[in-house]
Tab-separated table of C-alpha atoms in Angstrom:
chain	number	residue	atom	x	y	z
A	1	UNK	CA	44.390	-73.774	34.594
A	2	UNK	CA	44.415	-75.934	38.073
A	3	UNK	CA	48.141	-75.691	37.966
A	4	UNK	CA	48.537	-72.458	37.356
A	5	UNK	CA	46.089	-71.433	39.835
A	6	UNK	CA	48.114	-73.910	42.482
A	7	UNK	CA	51.229	-71.927	41.451
A	8	UNK	CA	49.354	-68.512	41.337
A	9	UNK	CA	48.612	-69.421	45.056
A	10	UNK	CA	51.748	-70.619	46.628
A	11	UNK	CA	53.744	-67.650	45.506
A	12	UNK	CA	50.938	-65.289	46.750
A	13	UNK	CA	50.999	-66.931	50.079
A	14	UNK	CA	54.804	-67.003	49.936
A	15	UNK	CA	54.998	-63.303	49.631
A	16	UNK	CA	52.712	-62.755	52.246
A	17	UNK	CA	55.307	-64.824	54.935
A	18	UNK	CA	58.145	-62.766	53.179
A	19	UNK	CA	56.137	-59.856	54.926
A	20	UNK	CA	55.360	-61.030	57.761
A	21	UNK	CA	58.964	-61.636	58.699
A	22	UNK	CA	59.808	-57.922	57.353
A	23	UNK	CA	57.112	-56.787	59.326
A	24	UNK	CA	58.330	-59.082	62.716
A	25	UNK	CA	62.174	-58.165	62.090
A	26	UNK	CA	60.668	-54.455	62.074
A	27	UNK	CA	58.588	-54.930	65.037
A	28	UNK	CA	61.624	-56.162	67.203
A	29	UNK	CA	64.797	-54.027	66.030
A	30	UNK	CA	62.251	-50.954	66.358
A	31	UNK	CA	60.389	-52.339	70.079
A	32	UNK	CA	63.843	-52.077	71.711
A	33	UNK	CA	64.618	-49.432	70.052
A	34	UNK	CA	61.669	-47.175	71.696
A	35	UNK	CA	62.811	-48.830	74.627
A	36	UNK	CA	66.239	-47.653	74.512
A	37	UNK	CA	65.553	-44.087	73.867
A	38	UNK	CA	61.886	-44.052	76.257
A	39	UNK	CA	61.849	-41.246	79.062
A	40	UNK	CA	61.594	-44.001	81.832
A	41	UNK	CA	64.730	-43.689	83.863
A	42	UNK	CA	65.539	-40.105	83.136
A	43	UNK	CA	65.214	-36.986	85.583
A	44	UNK	CA	63.808	-33.831	85.232
A	45	UNK	CA	66.642	-32.567	84.733
A	46	UNK	CA	67.999	-34.911	81.861
A	47	UNK	CA	65.378	-34.012	80.100
A	48	UNK	CA	65.008	-30.858	80.371
A	49	UNK	CA	68.543	-30.989	79.135
A	50	UNK	CA	67.547	-33.035	75.993
A	51	UNK	CA	65.278	-30.273	74.947
A	52	UNK	CA	67.390	-27.547	75.266
A	53	UNK	CA	70.042	-29.885	73.055
A	54	UNK	CA	66.681	-29.949	69.861
A	55	UNK	CA	65.962	-33.232	71.213
A	56	UNK	CA	62.383	-33.943	71.727
A	57	UNK	CA	62.238	-36.993	74.621
A	58	UNK	CA	59.540	-39.898	73.457
A	59	UNK	CA	58.711	-38.524	70.487
A	60	UNK	CA	58.866	-40.137	66.870
A	61	UNK	CA	62.131	-38.167	65.647
A	62	UNK	CA	63.861	-38.693	68.990
A	63	UNK	CA	62.902	-42.746	68.705
A	64	UNK	CA	65.392	-43.474	65.701
A	65	UNK	CA	63.755	-45.641	62.838
A	66	UNK	CA	59.560	-45.518	63.744
A	67	UNK	CA	57.545	-47.953	65.016
A	68	UNK	CA	54.717	-50.219	63.135
A	69	UNK	CA	52.580	-48.108	65.654
A	70	UNK	CA	53.742	-45.047	64.439
A	71	UNK	CA	54.012	-46.049	60.992
A	72	UNK	CA	49.942	-46.893	61.153
A	73	UNK	CA	49.071	-43.586	62.109
A	74	UNK	CA	50.808	-41.517	59.472
A	75	UNK	CA	49.500	-43.939	56.707
A	76	UNK	CA	45.984	-43.422	58.562
A	77	UNK	CA	46.518	-39.595	58.897
A	78	UNK	CA	47.663	-39.062	55.327
A	79	UNK	CA	45.058	-41.451	53.846
A	80	UNK	CA	42.344	-40.288	55.699
A	81	UNK	CA	42.042	-36.524	54.031
A	82	UNK	CA	44.810	-36.955	50.993
A	83	UNK	CA	43.574	-33.979	49.164
A	84	UNK	CA	44.460	-31.016	51.665
A	85	UNK	CA	46.026	-28.153	50.673
A	86	UNK	CA	47.582	-25.660	53.706
A	87	UNK	CA	50.346	-23.632	51.370
A	88	UNK	CA	52.705	-24.554	48.823
A	89	UNK	CA	55.275	-26.698	51.519
A	90	UNK	CA	52.260	-28.500	52.963
A	91	UNK	CA	49.720	-30.404	50.727
A	92	UNK	CA	47.870	-34.131	50.838
A	93	UNK	CA	49.670	-37.359	49.271
A	94	UNK	CA	47.480	-37.132	46.333
A	95	UNK	CA	47.744	-33.505	45.330
A	96	UNK	CA	51.829	-34.269	45.677
A	97	UNK	CA	50.951	-37.710	43.498
A	98	UNK	CA	49.246	-35.465	41.052
A	99	UNK	CA	51.816	-33.007	40.606
A	100	UNK	CA	54.690	-35.955	39.947
A	101	UNK	CA	51.930	-38.117	37.656
A	102	UNK	CA	50.791	-34.607	35.531
A	103	UNK	CA	55.020	-33.994	34.601
A	104	UNK	CA	55.946	-37.810	33.765
A	105	UNK	CA	52.591	-37.750	31.212
A	106	UNK	CA	53.336	-34.801	29.764
A	107	UNK	CA	57.180	-35.142	29.054
A	108	UNK	CA	56.562	-38.988	28.502
A	109	UNK	CA	53.373	-37.867	25.712
A	110	UNK	CA	56.329	-35.582	24.061
A	111	UNK	CA	58.677	-38.297	23.829
A	112	UNK	CA	56.159	-40.841	22.454
A	113	UNK	CA	55.502	-37.814	19.542
A	114	UNK	CA	59.027	-37.902	18.402
A	115	UNK	CA	59.832	-41.795	19.218
A	116	UNK	CA	57.654	-43.613	17.688
A	117	UNK	CA	57.278	-41.591	14.073
A	118	UNK	CA	61.036	-40.848	14.312
A	119	UNK	CA	61.663	-45.118	15.087
A	120	UNK	CA	59.276	-45.913	11.802
A	121	UNK	CA	61.670	-44.119	9.468
A	122	UNK	CA	64.818	-45.080	11.153
A	123	UNK	CA	63.753	-49.063	11.029
A	124	UNK	CA	61.999	-48.391	7.421
A	125	UNK	CA	65.292	-46.842	6.256
A	126	UNK	CA	68.748	-48.768	6.739
A	127	UNK	CA	70.571	-45.499	5.169
A	128	UNK	CA	68.169	-43.299	8.387
A	129	UNK	CA	68.890	-45.812	10.747
A	130	UNK	CA	73.788	-46.247	10.165
A	131	UNK	CA	72.911	-41.913	10.214
A	132	UNK	CA	71.255	-41.561	13.819
A	133	UNK	CA	73.000	-44.634	15.601
A	134	UNK	CA	76.277	-42.583	16.371
A	135	UNK	CA	73.622	-40.229	18.180
A	136	UNK	CA	71.951	-42.815	19.497
A	137	UNK	CA	74.754	-44.251	20.866
A	138	UNK	CA	76.103	-40.559	22.336
A	139	UNK	CA	73.030	-39.382	23.925
A	140	UNK	CA	71.092	-42.310	25.186
A	141	UNK	CA	73.687	-43.070	28.224
A	142	UNK	CA	73.763	-40.055	29.596
A	143	UNK	CA	72.115	-39.476	32.874
A	144	UNK	CA	68.513	-37.765	32.355
A	145	UNK	CA	69.392	-35.413	35.567
A	146	UNK	CA	72.950	-34.237	33.554
A	147	UNK	CA	70.545	-32.056	31.574
A	148	UNK	CA	68.764	-30.690	34.478
A	149	UNK	CA	71.440	-27.432	34.687
A	150	UNK	CA	70.662	-26.451	31.291
A	151	UNK	CA	67.279	-26.930	31.139
A	152	UNK	CA	67.282	-25.146	33.979
A	153	UNK	CA	69.429	-22.212	31.774
A	154	UNK	CA	67.449	-22.313	29.048
A	155	UNK	CA	63.978	-22.826	30.212
A	156	UNK	CA	63.957	-20.444	33.184
A	157	UNK	CA	61.085	-22.921	34.845
A	158	UNK	CA	61.431	-25.883	37.459
A	159	UNK	CA	58.858	-27.357	36.159
A	160	UNK	CA	59.088	-27.711	32.335
A	161	UNK	CA	62.878	-28.446	33.305
A	162	UNK	CA	61.035	-31.570	35.198
A	163	UNK	CA	59.135	-32.503	31.980
A	164	UNK	CA	62.371	-31.451	29.202
A	165	UNK	CA	64.436	-34.074	32.046
A	166	UNK	CA	60.999	-36.842	31.178
A	167	UNK	CA	61.522	-36.342	27.908
A	168	UNK	CA	64.716	-37.152	27.586
A	169	UNK	CA	64.705	-40.143	29.345
A	170	UNK	CA	61.704	-41.585	27.944
A	171	UNK	CA	62.652	-41.240	23.914
A	172	UNK	CA	65.645	-43.721	23.864
A	173	UNK	CA	63.916	-47.104	25.226
A	174	UNK	CA	61.066	-45.977	22.835
A	175	UNK	CA	62.968	-44.789	20.162
A	176	UNK	CA	65.157	-47.781	20.044
A	177	UNK	CA	62.554	-50.143	20.442
A	178	UNK	CA	60.268	-49.220	18.126
A	179	UNK	CA	63.145	-49.206	15.184
A	180	UNK	CA	63.591	-52.829	16.581
A	181	UNK	CA	60.343	-53.369	15.743
A	182	UNK	CA	59.877	-52.336	12.907
A	183	UNK	CA	63.352	-53.339	10.999
A	184	UNK	CA	61.917	-57.027	12.389
A	185	UNK	CA	58.819	-56.810	10.364
A	186	UNK	CA	58.626	-59.981	8.244
A	187	UNK	CA	59.871	-59.273	4.524
A	188	UNK	CA	57.241	-61.540	2.969
A	189	UNK	CA	54.198	-59.253	5.244
A	190	UNK	CA	55.641	-56.322	3.008
A	191	UNK	CA	56.236	-58.062	-0.413
A	192	UNK	CA	52.252	-59.542	0.009
A	193	UNK	CA	51.627	-55.783	0.437
A	194	UNK	CA	53.672	-54.270	-2.194
A	195	UNK	CA	51.967	-57.198	-4.570
A	196	UNK	CA	48.596	-55.425	-3.756
A	197	UNK	CA	49.954	-51.847	-4.199
A	198	UNK	CA	48.990	-51.050	-1.127
A	199	UNK	CA	49.780	-47.206	-0.679
A	200	UNK	CA	52.948	-46.671	1.975
A	201	UNK	CA	50.841	-45.148	5.184
A	202	UNK	CA	48.416	-47.701	4.834
A	203	UNK	CA	50.812	-50.303	4.866
A	204	UNK	CA	52.444	-48.739	8.009
A	205	UNK	CA	49.516	-48.647	10.334
A	206	UNK	CA	47.968	-51.958	8.705
A	207	UNK	CA	50.659	-53.974	8.541
A	208	UNK	CA	54.367	-53.018	9.928
A	209	UNK	CA	52.336	-51.381	13.229
A	210	UNK	CA	50.534	-54.194	14.550
A	211	UNK	CA	53.483	-56.393	13.792
A	212	UNK	CA	55.690	-54.264	15.624
A	213	UNK	CA	53.400	-53.159	18.789
A	214	UNK	CA	54.361	-55.709	20.827
A	215	UNK	CA	58.179	-54.212	20.658
A	216	UNK	CA	57.132	-50.745	21.217
A	217	UNK	CA	55.105	-51.242	23.930
A	218	UNK	CA	57.874	-52.459	25.517
A	219	UNK	CA	59.240	-49.723	24.907
A	220	UNK	CA	57.367	-47.733	26.167
A	221	UNK	CA	56.935	-49.806	29.285
A	222	UNK	CA	60.561	-48.920	29.822
A	223	UNK	CA	60.350	-45.381	29.807
A	224	UNK	CA	57.451	-45.365	31.804
A	225	UNK	CA	59.734	-46.945	34.222
A	226	UNK	CA	62.473	-45.108	33.955
A	227	UNK	CA	60.590	-41.717	33.504
A	228	UNK	CA	58.900	-42.692	37.551
A	229	UNK	CA	62.695	-43.032	38.726
A	230	UNK	CA	64.306	-40.070	37.530
A	231	UNK	CA	60.635	-37.577	38.524
A	232	UNK	CA	62.059	-38.564	41.960
A	233	UNK	CA	65.151	-37.231	41.721
A	234	UNK	CA	64.527	-33.986	39.446
A	235	UNK	CA	61.650	-33.021	42.284
A	236	UNK	CA	64.494	-33.518	44.708
A	237	UNK	CA	66.491	-31.168	42.805
A	238	UNK	CA	64.309	-28.255	41.833
A	239	UNK	CA	61.672	-28.202	44.758
A	240	UNK	CA	58.640	-27.211	44.465
A	241	UNK	CA	55.224	-29.632	44.622
A	242	UNK	CA	55.752	-33.340	43.832
A	243	UNK	CA	56.068	-36.724	45.499
A	244	UNK	CA	60.179	-36.046	45.293
A	245	UNK	CA	59.527	-33.221	46.754
A	246	UNK	CA	57.646	-34.106	49.360
A	247	UNK	CA	60.596	-36.746	50.236
A	248	UNK	CA	63.157	-34.056	50.887
A	249	UNK	CA	60.819	-31.925	52.335
A	250	UNK	CA	60.107	-34.798	55.049
A	251	UNK	CA	63.477	-35.549	55.490
A	252	UNK	CA	64.506	-32.180	55.945
A	253	UNK	CA	61.693	-32.043	58.964
A	254	UNK	CA	63.564	-34.981	60.528
A	255	UNK	CA	60.285	-37.053	59.836
A	256	UNK	CA	61.387	-40.558	59.039
A	257	UNK	CA	57.678	-42.399	58.892
A	258	UNK	CA	56.772	-39.657	56.286
A	259	UNK	CA	59.990	-40.399	54.168
A	260	UNK	CA	58.474	-44.394	54.664
A	261	UNK	CA	55.351	-43.869	53.783
A	262	UNK	CA	56.534	-41.879	50.667
A	263	UNK	CA	58.722	-44.136	49.574
A	264	UNK	CA	56.349	-47.125	49.785
A	265	UNK	CA	53.597	-44.938	47.686
A	266	UNK	CA	56.681	-44.370	44.837
A	267	UNK	CA	56.885	-47.880	44.756
A	268	UNK	CA	53.061	-48.873	44.816
A	269	UNK	CA	52.517	-46.227	41.857
A	270	UNK	CA	55.584	-47.652	40.089
A	271	UNK	CA	53.939	-51.159	40.074
A	272	UNK	CA	50.833	-49.892	39.052
A	273	UNK	CA	52.168	-48.167	35.854
A	274	UNK	CA	54.096	-51.478	35.393
A	275	UNK	CA	51.078	-53.332	35.394
A	276	UNK	CA	49.299	-50.932	33.080
A	277	UNK	CA	51.462	-50.908	30.791
A	278	UNK	CA	51.665	-54.916	31.044
A	279	UNK	CA	48.063	-55.412	30.706
A	280	UNK	CA	47.852	-53.380	27.385
A	281	UNK	CA	50.745	-55.292	26.043
A	282	UNK	CA	49.330	-58.524	26.089
A	283	UNK	CA	46.246	-57.177	24.099
A	284	UNK	CA	48.690	-56.246	21.645
A	285	UNK	CA	51.004	-59.381	21.594
A	286	UNK	CA	49.928	-61.955	18.862
A	287	UNK	CA	51.103	-65.432	17.869
A	288	UNK	CA	52.299	-66.598	14.559
């Protein structure tokens, strides 16, 4: 226990040191850039000419990569009022995240409803496994975004199309892992259930499901990671509301601090989702 705590402490300390190094490099790089791009030494005519060319000397947009101070101001501005709503293209970061998480959650849930029962059928039947395998191998490698034009044409709704893309990208890891987990259940356990004349439905829920649960949760964890990756790209394509559209909209506004902030939020939310599934996976993992 003490060795594990010591390892965790040293790992945390190393992570903090790496973060400080990155921030130090950032500070040095942006400080020199800011000094080079400041209005000091510019004449009034040069400043006016820069403004006529669409540049604003001394602003965050004209200094290139934002400084740590500018990032701090941006982060505080978003976190101090995350629920504001001033129109279609001006919503708080919490609202943007809510839309994205809603789409991911609905698409993921639909994929669960299809992948887990179908995975049970495929895993329990060698005939079904061989019959479905060609279709799975053909459809699984297709990029989820490749389905977007077809979804937009048939569904004719950008939000529903995003949910469909999440469904498509989430279904394959869950389906494959569920089928593998069910097929890997020990024959001895199934033989005991058969000897005790346990009906198939009860066998599925009380023998197969607990045994395959860790593998199924692994597939769900992978699917959630892929879904969170895909929704950002999908929202950039279809627009509307969501964290992906927020990134693209802020890039169009040339607001790098907002883009970097959104990238950080995407990473933090993805990490939290992975930790959540990791904890659930530990709850169902057993030692033989």
